[in-house]
PDB file of C-alpha atoms in Angstrom:
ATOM      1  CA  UNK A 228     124.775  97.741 104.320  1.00 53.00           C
ATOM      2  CA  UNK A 229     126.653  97.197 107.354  1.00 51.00           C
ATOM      3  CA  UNK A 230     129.427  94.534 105.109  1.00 65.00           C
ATOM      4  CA  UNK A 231     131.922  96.081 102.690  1.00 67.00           C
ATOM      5  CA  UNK A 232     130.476  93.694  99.992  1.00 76.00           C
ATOM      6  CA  UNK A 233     129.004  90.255  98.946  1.00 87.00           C
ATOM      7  CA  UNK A 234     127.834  88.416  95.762  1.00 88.00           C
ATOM      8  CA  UNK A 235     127.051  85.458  94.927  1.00 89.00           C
ATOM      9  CA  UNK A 236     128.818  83.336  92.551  1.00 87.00           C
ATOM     10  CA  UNK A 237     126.396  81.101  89.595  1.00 89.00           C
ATOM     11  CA  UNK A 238     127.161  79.282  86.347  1.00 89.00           C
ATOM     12  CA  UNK A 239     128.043  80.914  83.297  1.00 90.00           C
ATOM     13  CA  UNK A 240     124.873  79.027  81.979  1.00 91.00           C
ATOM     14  CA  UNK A 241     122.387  81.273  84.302  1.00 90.00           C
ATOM     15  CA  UNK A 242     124.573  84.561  84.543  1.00 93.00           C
ATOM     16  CA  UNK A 243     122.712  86.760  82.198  1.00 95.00           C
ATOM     17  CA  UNK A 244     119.351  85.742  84.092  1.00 94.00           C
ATOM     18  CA  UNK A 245     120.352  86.004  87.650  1.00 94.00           C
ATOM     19  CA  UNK A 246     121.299  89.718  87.016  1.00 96.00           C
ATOM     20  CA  UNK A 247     118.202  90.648  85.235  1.00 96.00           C
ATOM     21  CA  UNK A 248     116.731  89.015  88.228  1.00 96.00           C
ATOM     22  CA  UNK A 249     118.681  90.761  90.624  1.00 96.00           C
ATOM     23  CA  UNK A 250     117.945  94.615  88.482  1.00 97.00           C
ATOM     24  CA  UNK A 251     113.870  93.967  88.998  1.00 97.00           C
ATOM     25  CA  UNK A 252     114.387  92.261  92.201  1.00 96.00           C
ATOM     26  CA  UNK A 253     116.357  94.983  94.012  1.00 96.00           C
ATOM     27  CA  UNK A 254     114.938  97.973  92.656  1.00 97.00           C
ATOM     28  CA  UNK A 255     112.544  98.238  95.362  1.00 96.00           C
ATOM     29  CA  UNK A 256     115.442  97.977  97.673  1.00 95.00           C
ATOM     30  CA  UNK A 257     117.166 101.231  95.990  1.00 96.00           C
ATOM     31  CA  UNK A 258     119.772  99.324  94.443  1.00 96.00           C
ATOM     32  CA  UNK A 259     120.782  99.634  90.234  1.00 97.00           C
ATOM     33  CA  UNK A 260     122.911  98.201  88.320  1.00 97.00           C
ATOM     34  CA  UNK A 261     126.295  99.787  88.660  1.00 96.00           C
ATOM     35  CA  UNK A 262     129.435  98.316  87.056  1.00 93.00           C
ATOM     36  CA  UNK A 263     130.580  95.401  84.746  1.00 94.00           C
ATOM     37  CA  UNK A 264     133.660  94.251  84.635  1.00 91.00           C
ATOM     38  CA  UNK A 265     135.853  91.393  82.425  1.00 89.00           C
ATOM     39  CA  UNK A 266     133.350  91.130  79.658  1.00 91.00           C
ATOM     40  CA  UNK A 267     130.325  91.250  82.183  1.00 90.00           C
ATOM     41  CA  UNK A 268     131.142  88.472  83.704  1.00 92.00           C
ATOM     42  CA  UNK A 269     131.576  90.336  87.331  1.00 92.00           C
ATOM     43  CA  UNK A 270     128.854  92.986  87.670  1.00 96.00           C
ATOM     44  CA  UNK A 271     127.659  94.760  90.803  1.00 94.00           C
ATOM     45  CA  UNK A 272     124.803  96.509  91.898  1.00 96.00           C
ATOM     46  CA  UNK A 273     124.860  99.865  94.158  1.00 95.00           C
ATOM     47  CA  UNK A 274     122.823 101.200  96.723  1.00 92.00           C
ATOM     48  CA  UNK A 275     120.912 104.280  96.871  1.00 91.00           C
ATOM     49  CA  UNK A 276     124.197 106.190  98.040  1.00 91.00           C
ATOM     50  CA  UNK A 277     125.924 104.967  94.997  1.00 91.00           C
ATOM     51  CA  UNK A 278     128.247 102.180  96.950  1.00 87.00           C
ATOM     52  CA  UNK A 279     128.457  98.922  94.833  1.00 89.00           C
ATOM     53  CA  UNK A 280     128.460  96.156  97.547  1.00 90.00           C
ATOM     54  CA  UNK A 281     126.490  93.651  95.950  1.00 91.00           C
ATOM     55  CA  UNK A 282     128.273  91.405  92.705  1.00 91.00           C
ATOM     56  CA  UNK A 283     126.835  88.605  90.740  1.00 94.00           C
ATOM     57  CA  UNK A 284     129.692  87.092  88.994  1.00 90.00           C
ATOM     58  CA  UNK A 285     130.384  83.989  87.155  1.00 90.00           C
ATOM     59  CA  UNK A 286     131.671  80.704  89.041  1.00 84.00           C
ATOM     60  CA  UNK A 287     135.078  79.980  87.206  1.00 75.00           C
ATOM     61  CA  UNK A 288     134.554  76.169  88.392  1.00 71.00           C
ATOM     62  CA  UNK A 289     130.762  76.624  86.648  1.00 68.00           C
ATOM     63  CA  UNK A 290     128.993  75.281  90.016  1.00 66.00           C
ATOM     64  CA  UNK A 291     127.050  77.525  91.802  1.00 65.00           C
ATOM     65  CA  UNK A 292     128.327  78.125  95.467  1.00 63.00           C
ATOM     66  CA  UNK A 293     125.268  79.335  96.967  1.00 70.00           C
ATOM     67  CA  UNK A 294     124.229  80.487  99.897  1.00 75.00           C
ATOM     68  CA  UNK A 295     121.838  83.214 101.521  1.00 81.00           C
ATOM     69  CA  UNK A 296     121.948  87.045 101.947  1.00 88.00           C
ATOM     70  CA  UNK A 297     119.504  89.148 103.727  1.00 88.00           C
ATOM     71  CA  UNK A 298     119.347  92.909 102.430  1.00 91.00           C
ATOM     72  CA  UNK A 299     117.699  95.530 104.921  1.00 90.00           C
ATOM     73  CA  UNK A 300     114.412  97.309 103.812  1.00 94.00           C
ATOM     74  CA  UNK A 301     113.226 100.205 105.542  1.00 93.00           C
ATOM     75  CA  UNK A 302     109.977  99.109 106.175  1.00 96.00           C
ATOM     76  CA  UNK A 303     107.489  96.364 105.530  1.00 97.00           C
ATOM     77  CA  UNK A 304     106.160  97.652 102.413  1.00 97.00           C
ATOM     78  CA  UNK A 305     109.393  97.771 100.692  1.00 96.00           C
ATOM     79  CA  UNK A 306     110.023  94.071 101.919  1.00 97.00           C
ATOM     80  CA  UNK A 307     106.129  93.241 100.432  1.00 98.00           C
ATOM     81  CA  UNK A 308     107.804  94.977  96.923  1.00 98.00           C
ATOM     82  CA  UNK A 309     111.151  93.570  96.724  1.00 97.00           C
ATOM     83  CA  UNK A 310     108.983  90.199  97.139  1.00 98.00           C
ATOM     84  CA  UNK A 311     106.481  91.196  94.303  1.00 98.00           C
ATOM     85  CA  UNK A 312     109.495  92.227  91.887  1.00 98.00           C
ATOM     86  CA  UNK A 313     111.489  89.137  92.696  1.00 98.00           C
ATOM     87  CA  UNK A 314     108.521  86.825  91.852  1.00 98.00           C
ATOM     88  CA  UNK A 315     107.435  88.810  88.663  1.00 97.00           C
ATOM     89  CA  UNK A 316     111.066  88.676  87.920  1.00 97.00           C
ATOM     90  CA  UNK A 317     111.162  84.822  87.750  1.00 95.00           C
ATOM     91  CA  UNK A 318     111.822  83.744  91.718  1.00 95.00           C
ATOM     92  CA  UNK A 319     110.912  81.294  93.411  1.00 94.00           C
ATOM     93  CA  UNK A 320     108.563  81.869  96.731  1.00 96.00           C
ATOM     94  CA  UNK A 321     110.293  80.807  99.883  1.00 91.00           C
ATOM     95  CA  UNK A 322     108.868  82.196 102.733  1.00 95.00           C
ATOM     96  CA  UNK A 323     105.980  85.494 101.742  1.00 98.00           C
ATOM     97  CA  UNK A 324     106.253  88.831 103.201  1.00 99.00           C
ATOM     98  CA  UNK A 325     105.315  88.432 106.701  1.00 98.00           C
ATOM     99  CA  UNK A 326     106.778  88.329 110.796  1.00 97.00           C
ATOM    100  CA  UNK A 327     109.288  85.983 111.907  1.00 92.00           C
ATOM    101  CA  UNK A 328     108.545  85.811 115.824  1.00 91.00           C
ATOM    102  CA  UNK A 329     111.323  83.867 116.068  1.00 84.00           C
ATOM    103  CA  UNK A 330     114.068  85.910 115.031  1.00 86.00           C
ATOM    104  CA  UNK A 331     113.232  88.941 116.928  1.00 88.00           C
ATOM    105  CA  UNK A 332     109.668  90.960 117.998  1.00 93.00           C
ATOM    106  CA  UNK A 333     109.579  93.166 114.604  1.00 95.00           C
ATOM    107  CA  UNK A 334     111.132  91.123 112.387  1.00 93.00           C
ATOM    108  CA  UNK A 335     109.490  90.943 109.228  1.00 97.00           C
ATOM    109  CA  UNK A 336     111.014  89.129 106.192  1.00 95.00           C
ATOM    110  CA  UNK A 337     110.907  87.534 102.607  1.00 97.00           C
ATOM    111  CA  UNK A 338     112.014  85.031 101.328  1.00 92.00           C
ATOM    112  CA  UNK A 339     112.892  83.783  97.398  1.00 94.00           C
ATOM    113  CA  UNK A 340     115.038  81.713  95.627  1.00 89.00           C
ATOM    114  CA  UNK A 341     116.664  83.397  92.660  1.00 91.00           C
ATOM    115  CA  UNK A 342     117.360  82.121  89.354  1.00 88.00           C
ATOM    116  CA  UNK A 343     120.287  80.248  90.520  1.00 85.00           C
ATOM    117  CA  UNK A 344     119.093  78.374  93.646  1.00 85.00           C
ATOM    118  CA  UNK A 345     120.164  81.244  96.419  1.00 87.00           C
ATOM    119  CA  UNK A 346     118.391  82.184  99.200  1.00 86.00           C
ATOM    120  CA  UNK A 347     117.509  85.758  98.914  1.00 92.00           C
ATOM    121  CA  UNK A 348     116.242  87.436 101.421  1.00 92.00           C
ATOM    122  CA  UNK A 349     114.609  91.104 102.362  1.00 94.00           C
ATOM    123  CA  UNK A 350     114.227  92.295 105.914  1.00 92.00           C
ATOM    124  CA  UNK A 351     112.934  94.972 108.206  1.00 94.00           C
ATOM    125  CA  UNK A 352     112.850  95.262 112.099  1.00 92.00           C
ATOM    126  CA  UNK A 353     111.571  98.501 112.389  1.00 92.00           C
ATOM    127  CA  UNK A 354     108.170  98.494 114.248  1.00 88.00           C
ATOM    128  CA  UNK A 355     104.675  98.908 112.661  1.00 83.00           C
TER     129      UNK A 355
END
């Protein structure tokens, strides 16, 4: 991942589920669950190099902050199985495996809302 880190940020309430989400959702993607920290309330996820650069941890105001986060996938299969493991892993559909013209020639992408309302997203632009 080109960005140091990012995370998300969800209620207290839907903690626990968004990162078993996130450990079925992101397997395809290489990633594992990595660290917890302050009574698991911060935990982050690594790559397949080992760097932790992606942490679900708990809102201290208890409102989810939201947002959306693209991960890169090195090809389209792995985008069609991070989409399958998000869904079996409670997501919501938001846009199936397929091309987006619009943001570039290869792009191909996934979308899915987790467990908390985020916009999670898998991408590759690598040619067919």
């Amino acid at each position: 991942m080109v960005i140091a880190h990012t995370g998300l940020r969800v209620p207290q309430s839907m903690h626990t589920a968004t990162v078993a989400f996130y450990a079925v959702a992101l397997a395809p993607l290489g990633y594992t669950k990595a660290l917890s920290l302050f009574n698991d309330s911060v935990v982050g996820f690594a790559d397949a190099d080992g760097t932790v650069d992606w942490w679900v941890s708990v809102a201290q105001d208890g409102v989810a902050q939201g947002g959306h986060t693209a991960f890169r996938a090195k090809d389209r299969a792995t985008v069609d199985r991070f989409y399958e493991a998000a869904i079996s892993a409670g997501a919501k559909d938001n846009g199936k495996p397929g091309p987006r013209p619009y943001s570039g020639p290869h792009y191909y992408g996934a979308y899915v809302f987790d467990p908390a309302g985020n916009n999670i997203e898998a991408v590759t632009e690598k040619p067919e």
